[in-house]
GROMACS .gro file of C-alpha atoms in nm:
model
   27
    1GLU     CA    1   0.000   0.000   0.000
    2LYS     CA    2   0.284   0.238   0.083
    3ASN     CA    3   0.441   0.161  -0.254
    4ALA     CA    4   0.127   0.268  -0.437
    5LEU     CA    5   0.133   0.596  -0.250
    6LYS     CA    6   0.497   0.652  -0.344
    7GLU     CA    7   0.417   0.575  -0.708
    8GLU     CA    8   0.135   0.827  -0.703
    9LYS     CA    9   0.364   1.091  -0.556
   10LEU     CA   10   0.625   1.022  -0.824
   11LYS     CA   11   0.363   1.057  -1.096
   12GLN     CA   12   0.252   1.392  -0.955
   13GLU     CA   13   0.613   1.511  -0.942
   14GLU     CA   14   0.671   1.400  -1.301
   15LYS     CA   15   0.364   1.594  -1.413
   16TYR     CA   16   0.481   1.900  -1.222
   17LYS     CA   17   0.831   1.874  -1.366
   18TRP     CA   18   0.702   1.845  -1.722
   19ALA     CA   19   0.463   2.135  -1.668
   20ILE     CA   20   0.765   2.347  -1.575
   21VAL     CA   21   0.959   2.223  -1.878
   22ASP     CA   22   0.665   2.307  -2.104
   23GLY     CA   23   0.642   2.652  -1.948
   24VAL     CA   24   1.011   2.714  -2.013
   25LYS     CA   25   0.977   2.598  -2.375
   26GLU     CA   26   0.690   2.837  -2.439
   27LYS     CA   27   0.893   3.144  -2.339
   0.00000   0.00000   0.00000
């Protein structure tokens, strides 16, 4: 169960990271 939570957190961080990358690309 803890693993699933960690996976979810990683996915959220990935999304956040890519959102930043996309924002940088647009400038």
